[in-house]
Coordinates of C-alpha atoms and ligand atoms in Angstrom, one line a residue:
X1369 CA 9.5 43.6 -9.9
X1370 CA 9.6 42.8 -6.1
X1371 CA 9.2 38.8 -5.5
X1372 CA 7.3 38.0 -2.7
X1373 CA 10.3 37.0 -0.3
X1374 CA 10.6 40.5 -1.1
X1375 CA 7.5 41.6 -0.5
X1376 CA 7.4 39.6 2.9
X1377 CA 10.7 40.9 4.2
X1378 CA 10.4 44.5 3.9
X1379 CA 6.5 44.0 5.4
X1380 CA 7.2 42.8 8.3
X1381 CA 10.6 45.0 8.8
X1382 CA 8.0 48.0 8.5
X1383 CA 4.9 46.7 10.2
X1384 CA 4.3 49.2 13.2
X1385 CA 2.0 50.2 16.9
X1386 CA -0.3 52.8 15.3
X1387 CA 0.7 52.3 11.2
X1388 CA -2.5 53.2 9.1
X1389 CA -3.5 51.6 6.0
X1390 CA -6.5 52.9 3.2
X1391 CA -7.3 48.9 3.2
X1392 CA -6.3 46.0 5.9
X1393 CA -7.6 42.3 3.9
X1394 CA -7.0 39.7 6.1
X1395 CA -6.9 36.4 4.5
X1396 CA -4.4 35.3 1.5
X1397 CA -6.7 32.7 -0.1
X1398 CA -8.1 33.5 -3.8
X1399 CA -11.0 35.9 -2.2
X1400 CA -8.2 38.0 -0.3
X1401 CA -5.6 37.7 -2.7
X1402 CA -8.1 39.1 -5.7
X1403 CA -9.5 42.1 -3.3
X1404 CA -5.8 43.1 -2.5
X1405 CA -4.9 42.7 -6.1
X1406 CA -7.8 44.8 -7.4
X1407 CA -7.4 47.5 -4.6
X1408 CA -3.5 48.2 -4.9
X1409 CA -4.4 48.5 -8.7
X1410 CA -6.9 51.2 -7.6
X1411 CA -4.4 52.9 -5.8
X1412 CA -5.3 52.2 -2.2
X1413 CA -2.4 51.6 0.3
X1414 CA -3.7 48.1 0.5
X1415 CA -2.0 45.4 3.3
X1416 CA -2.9 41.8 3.2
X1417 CA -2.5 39.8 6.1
X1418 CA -2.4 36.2 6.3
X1419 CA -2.3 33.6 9.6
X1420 CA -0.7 30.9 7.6
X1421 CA 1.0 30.3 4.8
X1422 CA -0.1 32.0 1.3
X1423 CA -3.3 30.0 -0.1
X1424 CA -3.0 27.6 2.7
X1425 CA -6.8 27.4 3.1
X1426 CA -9.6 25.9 1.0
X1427 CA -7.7 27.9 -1.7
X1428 CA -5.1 24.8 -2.3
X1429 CA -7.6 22.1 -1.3
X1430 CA -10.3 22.6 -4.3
X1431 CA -11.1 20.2 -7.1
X1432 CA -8.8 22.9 -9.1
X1433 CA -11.5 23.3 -12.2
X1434 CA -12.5 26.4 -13.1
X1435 CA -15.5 26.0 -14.9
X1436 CA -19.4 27.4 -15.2
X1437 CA -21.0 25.4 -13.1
X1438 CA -22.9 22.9 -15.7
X1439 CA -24.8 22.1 -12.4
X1440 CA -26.4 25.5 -12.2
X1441 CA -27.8 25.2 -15.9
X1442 CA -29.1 21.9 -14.6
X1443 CA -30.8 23.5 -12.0
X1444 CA -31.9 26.4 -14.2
X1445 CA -29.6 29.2 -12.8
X1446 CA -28.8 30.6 -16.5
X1447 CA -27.2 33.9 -15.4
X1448 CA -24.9 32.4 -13.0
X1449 CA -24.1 29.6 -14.9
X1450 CA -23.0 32.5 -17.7
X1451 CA -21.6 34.6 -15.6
X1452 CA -19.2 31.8 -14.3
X1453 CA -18.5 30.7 -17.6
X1454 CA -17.6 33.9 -18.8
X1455 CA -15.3 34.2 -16.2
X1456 CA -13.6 30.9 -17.1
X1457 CA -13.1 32.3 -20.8
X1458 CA -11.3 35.5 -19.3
X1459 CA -9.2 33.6 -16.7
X1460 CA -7.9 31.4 -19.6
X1461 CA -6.9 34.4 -21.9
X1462 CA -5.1 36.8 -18.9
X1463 CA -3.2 33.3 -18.0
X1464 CA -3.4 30.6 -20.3
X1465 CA -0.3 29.0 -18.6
X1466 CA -2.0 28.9 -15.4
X1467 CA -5.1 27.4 -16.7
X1468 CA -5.6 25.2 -19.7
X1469 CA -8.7 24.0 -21.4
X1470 CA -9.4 20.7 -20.2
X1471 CA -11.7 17.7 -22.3
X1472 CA -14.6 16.0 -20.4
X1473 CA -16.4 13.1 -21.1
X1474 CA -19.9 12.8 -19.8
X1475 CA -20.5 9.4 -19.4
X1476 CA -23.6 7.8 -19.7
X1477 CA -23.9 4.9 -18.0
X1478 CA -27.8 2.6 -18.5
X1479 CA -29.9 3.4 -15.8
X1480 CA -28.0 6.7 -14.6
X1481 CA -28.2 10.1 -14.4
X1482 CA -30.1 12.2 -17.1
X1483 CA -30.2 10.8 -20.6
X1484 CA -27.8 11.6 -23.4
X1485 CA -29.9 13.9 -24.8
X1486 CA -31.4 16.4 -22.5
X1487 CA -27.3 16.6 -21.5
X1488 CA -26.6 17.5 -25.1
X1489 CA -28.9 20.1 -25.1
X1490 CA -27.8 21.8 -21.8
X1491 CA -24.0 21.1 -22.8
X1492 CA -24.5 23.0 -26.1
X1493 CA -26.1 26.2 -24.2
X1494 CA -23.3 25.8 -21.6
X1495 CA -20.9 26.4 -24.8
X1496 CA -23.2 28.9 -26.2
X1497 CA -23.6 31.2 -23.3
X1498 CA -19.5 31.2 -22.4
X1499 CA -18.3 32.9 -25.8
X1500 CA -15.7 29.8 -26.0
X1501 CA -14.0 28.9 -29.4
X1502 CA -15.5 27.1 -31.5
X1503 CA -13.1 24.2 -31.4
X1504 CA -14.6 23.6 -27.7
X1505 CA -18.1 22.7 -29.4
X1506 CA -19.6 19.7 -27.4
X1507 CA -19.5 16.4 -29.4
X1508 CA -21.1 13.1 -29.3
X1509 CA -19.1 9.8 -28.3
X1510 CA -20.6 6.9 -29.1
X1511 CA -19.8 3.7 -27.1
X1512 CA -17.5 2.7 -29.9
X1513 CA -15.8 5.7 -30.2
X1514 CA -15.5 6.6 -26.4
X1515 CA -13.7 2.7 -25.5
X1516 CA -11.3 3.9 -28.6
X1517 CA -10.4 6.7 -26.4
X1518 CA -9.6 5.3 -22.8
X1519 CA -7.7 2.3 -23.9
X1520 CA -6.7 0.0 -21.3
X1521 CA -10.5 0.6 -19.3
X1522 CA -13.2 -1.3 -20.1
X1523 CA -15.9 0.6 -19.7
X1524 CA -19.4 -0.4 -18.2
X1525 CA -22.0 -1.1 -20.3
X1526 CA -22.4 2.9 -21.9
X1527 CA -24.8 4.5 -24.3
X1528 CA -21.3 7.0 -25.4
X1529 CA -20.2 9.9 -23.7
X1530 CA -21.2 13.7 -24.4
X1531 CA -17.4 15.4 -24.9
X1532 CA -17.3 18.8 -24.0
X1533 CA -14.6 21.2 -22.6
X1534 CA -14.1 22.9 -19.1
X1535 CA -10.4 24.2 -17.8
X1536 CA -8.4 22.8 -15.4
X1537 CA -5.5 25.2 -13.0
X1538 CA -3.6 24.9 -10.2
X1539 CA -5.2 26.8 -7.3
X1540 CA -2.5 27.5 -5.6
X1541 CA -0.5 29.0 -8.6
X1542 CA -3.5 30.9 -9.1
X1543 CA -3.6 32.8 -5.6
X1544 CA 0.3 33.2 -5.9
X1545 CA 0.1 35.0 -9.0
X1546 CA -2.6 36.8 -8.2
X1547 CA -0.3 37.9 -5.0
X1548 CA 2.4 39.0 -7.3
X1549 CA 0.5 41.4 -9.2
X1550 CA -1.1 42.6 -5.9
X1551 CA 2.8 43.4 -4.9
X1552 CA 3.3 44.8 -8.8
X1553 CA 0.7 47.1 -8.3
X1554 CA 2.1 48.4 -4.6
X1555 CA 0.1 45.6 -1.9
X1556 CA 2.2 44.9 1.2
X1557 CA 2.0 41.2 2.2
X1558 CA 2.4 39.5 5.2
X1559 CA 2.0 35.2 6.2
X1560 CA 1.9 33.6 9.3
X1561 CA 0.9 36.7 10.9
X1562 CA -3.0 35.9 12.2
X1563 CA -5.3 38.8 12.7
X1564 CA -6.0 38.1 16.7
X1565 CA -9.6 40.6 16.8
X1566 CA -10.9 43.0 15.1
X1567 CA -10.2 46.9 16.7
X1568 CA -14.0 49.0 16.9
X1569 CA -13.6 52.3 18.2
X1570 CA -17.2 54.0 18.6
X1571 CA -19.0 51.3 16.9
X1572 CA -17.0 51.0 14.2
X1573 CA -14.0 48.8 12.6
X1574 CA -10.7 51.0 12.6
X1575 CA -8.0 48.0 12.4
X1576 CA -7.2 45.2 13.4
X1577 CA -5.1 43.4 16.6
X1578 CA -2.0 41.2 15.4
X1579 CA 0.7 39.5 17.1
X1580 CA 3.7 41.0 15.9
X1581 CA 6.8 39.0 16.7
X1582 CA 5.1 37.9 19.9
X1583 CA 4.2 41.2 20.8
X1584 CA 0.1 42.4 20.0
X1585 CA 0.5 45.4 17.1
X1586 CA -2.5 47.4 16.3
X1587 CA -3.2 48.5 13.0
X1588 CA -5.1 50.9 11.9
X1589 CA -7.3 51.1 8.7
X1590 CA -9.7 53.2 7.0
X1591 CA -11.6 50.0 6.1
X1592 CA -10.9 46.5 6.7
X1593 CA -12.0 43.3 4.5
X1594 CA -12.4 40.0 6.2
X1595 CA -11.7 37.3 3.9
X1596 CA -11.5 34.3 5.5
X1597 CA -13.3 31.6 3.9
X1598 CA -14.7 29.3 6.1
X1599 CA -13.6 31.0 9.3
X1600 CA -14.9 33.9 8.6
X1601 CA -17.3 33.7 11.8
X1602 CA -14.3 33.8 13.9
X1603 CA -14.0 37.5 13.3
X1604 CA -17.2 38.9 13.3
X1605 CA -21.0 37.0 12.9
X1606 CA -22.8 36.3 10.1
X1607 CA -26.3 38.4 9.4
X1608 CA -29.0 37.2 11.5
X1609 CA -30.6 33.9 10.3
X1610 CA -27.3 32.8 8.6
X1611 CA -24.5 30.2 9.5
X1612 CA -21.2 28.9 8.1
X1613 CA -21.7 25.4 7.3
X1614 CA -18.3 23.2 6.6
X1615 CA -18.6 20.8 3.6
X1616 CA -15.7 18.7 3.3
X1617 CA -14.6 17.8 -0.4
X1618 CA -12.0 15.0 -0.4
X1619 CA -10.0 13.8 -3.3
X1620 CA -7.2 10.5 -3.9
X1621 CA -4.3 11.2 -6.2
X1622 CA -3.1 8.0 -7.9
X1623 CA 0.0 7.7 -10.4
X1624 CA -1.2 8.9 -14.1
X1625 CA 0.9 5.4 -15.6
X1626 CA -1.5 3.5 -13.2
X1627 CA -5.0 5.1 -14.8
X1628 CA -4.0 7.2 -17.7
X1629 CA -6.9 9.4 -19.0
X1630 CA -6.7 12.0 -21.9
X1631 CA -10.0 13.7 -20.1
X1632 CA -12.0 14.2 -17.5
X1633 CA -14.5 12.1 -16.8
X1634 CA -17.9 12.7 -15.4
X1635 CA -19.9 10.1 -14.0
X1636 CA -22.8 9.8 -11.7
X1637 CA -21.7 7.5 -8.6
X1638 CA -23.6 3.9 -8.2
X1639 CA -24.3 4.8 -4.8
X1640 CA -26.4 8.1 -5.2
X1641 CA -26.8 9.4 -8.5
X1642 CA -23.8 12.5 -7.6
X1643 CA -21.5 13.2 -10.3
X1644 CA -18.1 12.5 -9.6
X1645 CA -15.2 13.5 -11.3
X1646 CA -11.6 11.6 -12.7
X1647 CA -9.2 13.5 -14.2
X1648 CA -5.7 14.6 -15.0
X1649 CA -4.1 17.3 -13.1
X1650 CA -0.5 17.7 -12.9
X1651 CA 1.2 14.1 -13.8
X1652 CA -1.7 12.4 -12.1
X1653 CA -5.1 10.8 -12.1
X1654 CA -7.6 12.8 -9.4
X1655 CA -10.6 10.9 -8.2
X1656 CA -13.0 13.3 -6.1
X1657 CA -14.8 15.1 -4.6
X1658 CA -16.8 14.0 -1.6
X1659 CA -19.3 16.1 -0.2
X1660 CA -20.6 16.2 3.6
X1661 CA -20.9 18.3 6.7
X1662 CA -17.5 18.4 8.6
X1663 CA -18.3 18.1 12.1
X1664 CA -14.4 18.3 13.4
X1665 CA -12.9 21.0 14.6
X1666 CA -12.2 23.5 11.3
X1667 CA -9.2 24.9 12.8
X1668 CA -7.5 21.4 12.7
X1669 CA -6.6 20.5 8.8
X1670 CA -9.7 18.1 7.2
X1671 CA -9.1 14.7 5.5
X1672 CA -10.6 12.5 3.6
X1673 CA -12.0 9.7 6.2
X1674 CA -12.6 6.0 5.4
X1675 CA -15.6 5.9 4.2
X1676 CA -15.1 8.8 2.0
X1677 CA -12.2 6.5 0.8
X1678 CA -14.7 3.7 -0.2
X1679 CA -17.1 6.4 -1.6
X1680 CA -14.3 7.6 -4.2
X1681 CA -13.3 4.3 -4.7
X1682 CA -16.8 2.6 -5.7
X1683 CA -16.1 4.4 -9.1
X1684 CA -13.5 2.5 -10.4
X1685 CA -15.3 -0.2 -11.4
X1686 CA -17.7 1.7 -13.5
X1687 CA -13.9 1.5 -15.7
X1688 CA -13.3 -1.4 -15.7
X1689 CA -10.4 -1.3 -12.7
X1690 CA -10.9 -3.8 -10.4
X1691 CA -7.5 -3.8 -8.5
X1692 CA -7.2 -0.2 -6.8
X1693 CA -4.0 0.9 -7.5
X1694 CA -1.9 2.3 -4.5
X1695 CA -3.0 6.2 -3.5
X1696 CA -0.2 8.7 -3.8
X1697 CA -2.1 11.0 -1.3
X1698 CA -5.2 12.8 -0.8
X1699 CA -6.9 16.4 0.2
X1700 CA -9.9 17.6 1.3
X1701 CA -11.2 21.2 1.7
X1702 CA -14.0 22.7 3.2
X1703 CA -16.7 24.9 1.2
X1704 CA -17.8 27.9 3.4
X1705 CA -21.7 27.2 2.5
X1706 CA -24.4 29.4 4.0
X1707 CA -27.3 28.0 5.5
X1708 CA -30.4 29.5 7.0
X1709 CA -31.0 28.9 10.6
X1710 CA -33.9 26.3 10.8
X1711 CA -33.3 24.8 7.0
X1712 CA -31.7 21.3 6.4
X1713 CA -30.5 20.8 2.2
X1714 CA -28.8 18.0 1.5
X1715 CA -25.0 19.1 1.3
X1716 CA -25.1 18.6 -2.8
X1717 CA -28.0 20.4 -3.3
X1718 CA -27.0 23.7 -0.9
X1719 CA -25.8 26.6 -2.8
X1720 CA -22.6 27.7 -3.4
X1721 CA -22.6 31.2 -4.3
X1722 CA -20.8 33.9 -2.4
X1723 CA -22.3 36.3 0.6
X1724 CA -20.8 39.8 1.3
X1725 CA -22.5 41.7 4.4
X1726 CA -20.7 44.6 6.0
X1727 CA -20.7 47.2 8.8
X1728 CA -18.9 50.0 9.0
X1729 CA -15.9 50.1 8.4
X1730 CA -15.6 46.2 7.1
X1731 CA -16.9 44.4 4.4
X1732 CA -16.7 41.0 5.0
X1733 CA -16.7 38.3 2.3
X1734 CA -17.4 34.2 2.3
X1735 CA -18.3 31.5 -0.2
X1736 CA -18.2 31.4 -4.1
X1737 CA -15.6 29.6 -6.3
X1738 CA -12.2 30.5 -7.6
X1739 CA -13.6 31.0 -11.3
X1740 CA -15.5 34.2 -10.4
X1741 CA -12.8 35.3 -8.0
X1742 CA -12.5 38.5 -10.3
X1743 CA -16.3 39.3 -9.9
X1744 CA -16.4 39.0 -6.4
X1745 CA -13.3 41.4 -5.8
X1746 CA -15.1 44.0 -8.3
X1747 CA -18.0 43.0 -5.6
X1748 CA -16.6 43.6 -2.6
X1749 CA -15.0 47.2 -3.4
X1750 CA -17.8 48.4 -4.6
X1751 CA -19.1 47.8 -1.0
X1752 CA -16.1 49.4 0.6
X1753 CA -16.5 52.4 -1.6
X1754 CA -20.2 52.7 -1.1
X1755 CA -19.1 53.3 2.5
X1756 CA -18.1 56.4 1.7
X1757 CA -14.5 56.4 3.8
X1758 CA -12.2 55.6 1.3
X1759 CA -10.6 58.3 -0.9
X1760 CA -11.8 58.1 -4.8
X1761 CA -9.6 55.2 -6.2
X1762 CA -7.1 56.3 -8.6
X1763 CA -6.6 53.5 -11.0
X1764 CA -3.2 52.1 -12.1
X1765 CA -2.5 50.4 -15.2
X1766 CA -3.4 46.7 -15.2
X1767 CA -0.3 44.5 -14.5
X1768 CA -0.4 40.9 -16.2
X1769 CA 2.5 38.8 -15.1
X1770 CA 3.1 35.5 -17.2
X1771 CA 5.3 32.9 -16.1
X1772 CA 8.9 34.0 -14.0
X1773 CA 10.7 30.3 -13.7
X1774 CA 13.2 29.0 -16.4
X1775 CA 12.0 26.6 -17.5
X1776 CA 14.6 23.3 -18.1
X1777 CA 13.8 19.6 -19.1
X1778 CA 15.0 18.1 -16.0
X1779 CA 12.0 17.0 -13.6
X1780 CA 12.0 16.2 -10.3
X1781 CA 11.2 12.3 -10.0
X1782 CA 7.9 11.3 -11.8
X1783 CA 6.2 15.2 -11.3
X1784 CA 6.1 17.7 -14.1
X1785 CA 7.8 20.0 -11.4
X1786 CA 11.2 21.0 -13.3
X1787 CA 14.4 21.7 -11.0
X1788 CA 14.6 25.2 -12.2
X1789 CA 10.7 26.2 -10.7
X1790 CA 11.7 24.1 -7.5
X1791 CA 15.0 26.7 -7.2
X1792 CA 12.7 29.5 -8.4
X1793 CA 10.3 29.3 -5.6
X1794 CA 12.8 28.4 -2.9
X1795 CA 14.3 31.8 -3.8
X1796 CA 11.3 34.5 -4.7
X1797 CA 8.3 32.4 -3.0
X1798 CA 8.6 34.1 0.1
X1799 CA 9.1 30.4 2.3
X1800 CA 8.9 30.1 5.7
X1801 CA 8.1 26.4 6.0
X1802 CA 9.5 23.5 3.9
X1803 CA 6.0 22.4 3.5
X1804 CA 5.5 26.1 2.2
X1805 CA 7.8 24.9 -1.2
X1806 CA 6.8 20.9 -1.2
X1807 CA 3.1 21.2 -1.2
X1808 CA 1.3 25.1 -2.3
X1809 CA 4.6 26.6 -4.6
X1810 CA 4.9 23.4 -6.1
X1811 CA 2.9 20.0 -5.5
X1812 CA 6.0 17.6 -4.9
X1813 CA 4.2 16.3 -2.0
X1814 CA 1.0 15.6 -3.8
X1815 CA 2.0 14.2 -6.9
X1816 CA 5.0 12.2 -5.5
X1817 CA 3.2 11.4 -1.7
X1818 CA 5.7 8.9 0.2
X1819 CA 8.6 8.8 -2.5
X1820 CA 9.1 12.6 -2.2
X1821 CA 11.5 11.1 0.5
X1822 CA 13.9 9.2 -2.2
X1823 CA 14.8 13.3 -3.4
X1824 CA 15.4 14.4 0.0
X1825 CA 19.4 15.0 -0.5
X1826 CA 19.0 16.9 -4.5
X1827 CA 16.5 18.8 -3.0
X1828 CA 18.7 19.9 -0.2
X1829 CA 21.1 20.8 -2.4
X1830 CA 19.4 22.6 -4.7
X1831 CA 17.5 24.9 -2.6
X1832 CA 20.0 25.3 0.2
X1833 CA 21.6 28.2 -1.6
X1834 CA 18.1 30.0 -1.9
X1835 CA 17.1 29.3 1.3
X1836 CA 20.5 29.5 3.0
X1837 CA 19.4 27.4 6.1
X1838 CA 21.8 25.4 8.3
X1839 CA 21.9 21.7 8.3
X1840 CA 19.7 21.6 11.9
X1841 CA 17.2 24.1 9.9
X1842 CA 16.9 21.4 7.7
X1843 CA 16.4 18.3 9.0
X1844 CA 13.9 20.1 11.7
X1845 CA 11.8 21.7 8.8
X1846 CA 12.1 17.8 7.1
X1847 CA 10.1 16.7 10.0
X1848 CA 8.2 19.1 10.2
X1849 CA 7.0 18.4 6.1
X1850 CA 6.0 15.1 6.9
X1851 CA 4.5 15.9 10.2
X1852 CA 2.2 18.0 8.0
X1853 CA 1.9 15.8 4.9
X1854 CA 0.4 13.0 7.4
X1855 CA -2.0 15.9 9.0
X1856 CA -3.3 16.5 5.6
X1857 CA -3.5 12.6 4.2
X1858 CA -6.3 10.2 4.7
X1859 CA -6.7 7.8 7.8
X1860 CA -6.7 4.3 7.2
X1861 CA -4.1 1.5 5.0
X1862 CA -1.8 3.9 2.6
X1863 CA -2.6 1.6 -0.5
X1864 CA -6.5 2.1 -0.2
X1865 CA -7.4 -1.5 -0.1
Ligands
LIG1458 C1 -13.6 20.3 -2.1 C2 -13.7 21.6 -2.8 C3 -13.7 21.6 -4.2 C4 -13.8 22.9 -4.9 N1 -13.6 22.9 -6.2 C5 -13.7 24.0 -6.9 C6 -13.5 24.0 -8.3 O1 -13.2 23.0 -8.9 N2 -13.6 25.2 -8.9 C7 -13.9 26.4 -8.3 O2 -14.0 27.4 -8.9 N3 -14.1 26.4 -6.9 C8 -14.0 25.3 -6.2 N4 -14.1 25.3 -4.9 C9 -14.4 26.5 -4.2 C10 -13.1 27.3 -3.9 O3 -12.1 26.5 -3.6 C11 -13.4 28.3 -2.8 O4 -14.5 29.0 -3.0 C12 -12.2 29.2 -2.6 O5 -11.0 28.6 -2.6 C13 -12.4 30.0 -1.3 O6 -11.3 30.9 -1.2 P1 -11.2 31.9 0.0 O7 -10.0 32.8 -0.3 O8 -12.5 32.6 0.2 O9 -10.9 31.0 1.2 P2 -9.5 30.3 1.7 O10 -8.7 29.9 0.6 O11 -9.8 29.4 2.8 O12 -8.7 31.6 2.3 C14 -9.0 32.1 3.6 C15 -7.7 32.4 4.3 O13 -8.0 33.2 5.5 C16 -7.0 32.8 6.4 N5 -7.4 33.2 7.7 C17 -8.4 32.7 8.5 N6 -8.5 33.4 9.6 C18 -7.5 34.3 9.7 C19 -7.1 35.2 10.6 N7 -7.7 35.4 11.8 N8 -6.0 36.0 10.4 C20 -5.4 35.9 9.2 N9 -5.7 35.0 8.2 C21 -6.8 34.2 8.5 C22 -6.8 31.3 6.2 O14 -5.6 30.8 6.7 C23 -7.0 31.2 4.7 O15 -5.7 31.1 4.1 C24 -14.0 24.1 -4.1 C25 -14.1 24.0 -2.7 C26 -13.9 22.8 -2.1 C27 -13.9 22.8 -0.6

């Protein structure tokens, strides 16, 4: 099987003035990564380009649950709701190490949000409608039996909790294994290689215009997908009436010894009634997500701001925690939601399903989650084929990779990243920054924020044989991790007070 340092190297070695391709996807976020996946499978010579590093977009910056979307039952959107959670199931049986069920507790605080039982109606559907097992049938907490649960908080006054189950991933592991069976199943990859303009011959898309080792390099393609995200206006407009409106999500990372939860929990913010979610993820406790326009610059990474900072933090009392403990770090992302020209929703209440529109010779793709990532790749080629330019697709066998790293006891620091996975990616994860390894191959930089600087030397010397840079290279690309770490972490006091 070719890694993707692999897959990277002999790319770029080949990537030629003229070189055609059945399928150019430009963008190596979930979106991208699933279309390239699906297309190699189906036999297309399929090359996915990438401006950045691999799920360096919204990809890496999302609340990571991959889930129904209880909110669209709320809201009455049944077949969405079921065809999300549907998805969920299927994610969770191609990769159960990737993602794991997770338990939620819906919280029911006096006076907010709807009342236990309408909720244990719509939870019990939610569970219905996804096909999960049995064991994952919602339950009833009572006060009593909820405070036995989160010892250490003390809860709000609470009528009980209704306990249900969602799943829980690591985005970023999810776009990079969806890459390596994309380069199982033949895809050519290539990062930090932006797609400069789109080439139209005739008034049509044949390629696309890249700068190749400083030099422009046309490529041509019997049918391009733009998979962008949130820029995806920045390579060709939306249908008439439409445009890309940034939301940013923001989310604080605390030390899972400082608020230790077995679930999730859901609760509806004092402020305004949203729900907002704390939960486990990878050694720590996650408090988000935020949800308003982002009226800076999208090309310049987002984070969380002050008052988003006070937002997230406004929950804690609702348990009981009245001294914040110190914030490790923090992300934000920005949703790609479509508004119409002329209407104003509040950001909460704008929906987030997907849009494809095309032209000829691109199909162009924005918006949607990474739960029905599949769906949407099974959407957007049936668009490219209904185009008519592509040859009939010639099906492969599935590839389903499982986990490649050895696995050892020995973690790095407080994280549940073991040395072995840390060696693993520095070798076959196709790194061209340190920030590449620290923060999207594993989450070092998340989960151990400032004190990732106390591993500095061991992780030098683990990964200098894998990476085989100099001593300059590395103190340079040191810099350049934190540089980038600070571009990415909230504003304001470190400790959140
Ligand atoms: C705060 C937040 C929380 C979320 N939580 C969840 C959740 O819990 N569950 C869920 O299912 N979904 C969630 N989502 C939604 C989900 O994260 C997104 O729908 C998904 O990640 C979008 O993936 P994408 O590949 O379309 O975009 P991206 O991941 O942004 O990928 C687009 C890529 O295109 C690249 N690119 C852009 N321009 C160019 C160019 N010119 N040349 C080459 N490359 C280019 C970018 O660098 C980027 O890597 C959340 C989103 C946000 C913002």
């Amino acid at each position: 099987m070719r890694s993707l340092t692999e897959s990277v190297c002999q790319t770029r070695a080949q990537l030629a003035d003229g070189q055609q391709w059945d399928l150019i996807v430009i963008g190596a976020g979930i979106t991208g990564a699933g279309v390239a996946r699906l297309a190699a499978q189906q036999g297309y010579r399929t090359l996915l380009l990438e401006r950045g590093d691999l799920a360096g977009g919204t990809s890496n910056f999302s609340s990571k649950m991959v889930h129904g979307g209880l909110r669209y039952l709320g809201q009455g959107h049944f077949k969405l709701t079921r065809q999300a959670a549907r998805a969920r199931e299927r994610l969770r049986q191609r990769w159960p190490d990737i993602i794991t069920p997770l338990p939620y507790y819906l919280v029911h605080h006096k006076g907010r949000g709807p009342g236990p039982w309408p909720m244990r109606l719509v939870l019990w559907l939610y569970h219905r409608i996804s096909g999960a097992a049995p064991a994952h049938t919602p339950r009833w907490l009572s006060p009593e039996a909820l405070a036995a649960r989160l010892p250490g908080f003390n809860l709000a006054p609470n009528k009980g909790a209704n306990h249900y189950f969602d799943a829980v991933c690591d985005d970023s592991q999810l776009v990079l294994r969806t890459l390596e069976e994309a380069v199982c199943q033949g895809a050519a990859l290539c990062h930090y290689t932006p797609v400069r303009r789109l080439l139209r011959e005739s008034g049509q898309v044949t390629g696309v215009e890249i700068d190749h080792q400083g030099t422009p390099c046309r490529l041509k393609a019997t049918l391009v997908v733009n998979a962008t995200g949130v820029w995806a206006d920045g390579l060709t407009p939306l249908p008439e009436g439409l445009t890309l409106r940034p939301l940013r999500g923001s989310h604080l990372v605390f030390d899972a010894r400082d608020l230790p939860l077995p679930a999730a929990l859901t609760l509806f913010h004092p402020q305004d009634g949203r729900v907002v979610f704390c939960y486990p993820w990878a050694g720590t406790t996650v408090l988000g997500t935020t949800d308003l326009d982002h009226l800076a610059d999208k090309a310049a990474p987002a984070r969380c701001s002050d008052q988003e900072r006070d937002y997230l933090l406004a929950i804690l009392p609702l348990l009981g925690v009245s001294q914040v403990p110190p914030i490790l770090s923090s992300w934000s992302g920005l949703r790609p939601i479509l508004a119409r020209e002329g209407q104003n929703q509040a950001p909460s209440d704008a929906s987030r399903e997907h849009l494809i529109w095309d032209e000829p010779g691109l199909v162009s793709v924005t918006g949607g989650k990474l739960t029905t990532f599949v769906e949407m790749a099974d959407e957007v080629m049936a668009r490219a084929q209904a185009q008519g330019r592509l040859p009939a697709p010639a099906p492969q066998e599935d590839q389903v990779l499982t986990q490649q790293a050895h696995l050892d006891g020995n973690l790095i620091g407080n994280s549940l990243v073991h040395r072995h996975e840390l060696v693993h990616w520095a070798r076959h994860g196709a790194i061209h920054r340190l920030s590449d390894l620290l923060l999207r191959r594993t989450r070092l930089g998340w989960v151990l924020g400032q004190t990732l600087a106390d591993y500095q030397t061991e992780i030098q010397r683990l990964c200098t044989p894998a990476l085989e840079w100099s001593e300059a290279r590395w103190q340079a690309q040191w810099q350049d991790y934190w540089q980038q770490w600070q571009a990415y972490h909230m504003e304001g006091p470190e400790d959140g007070r």
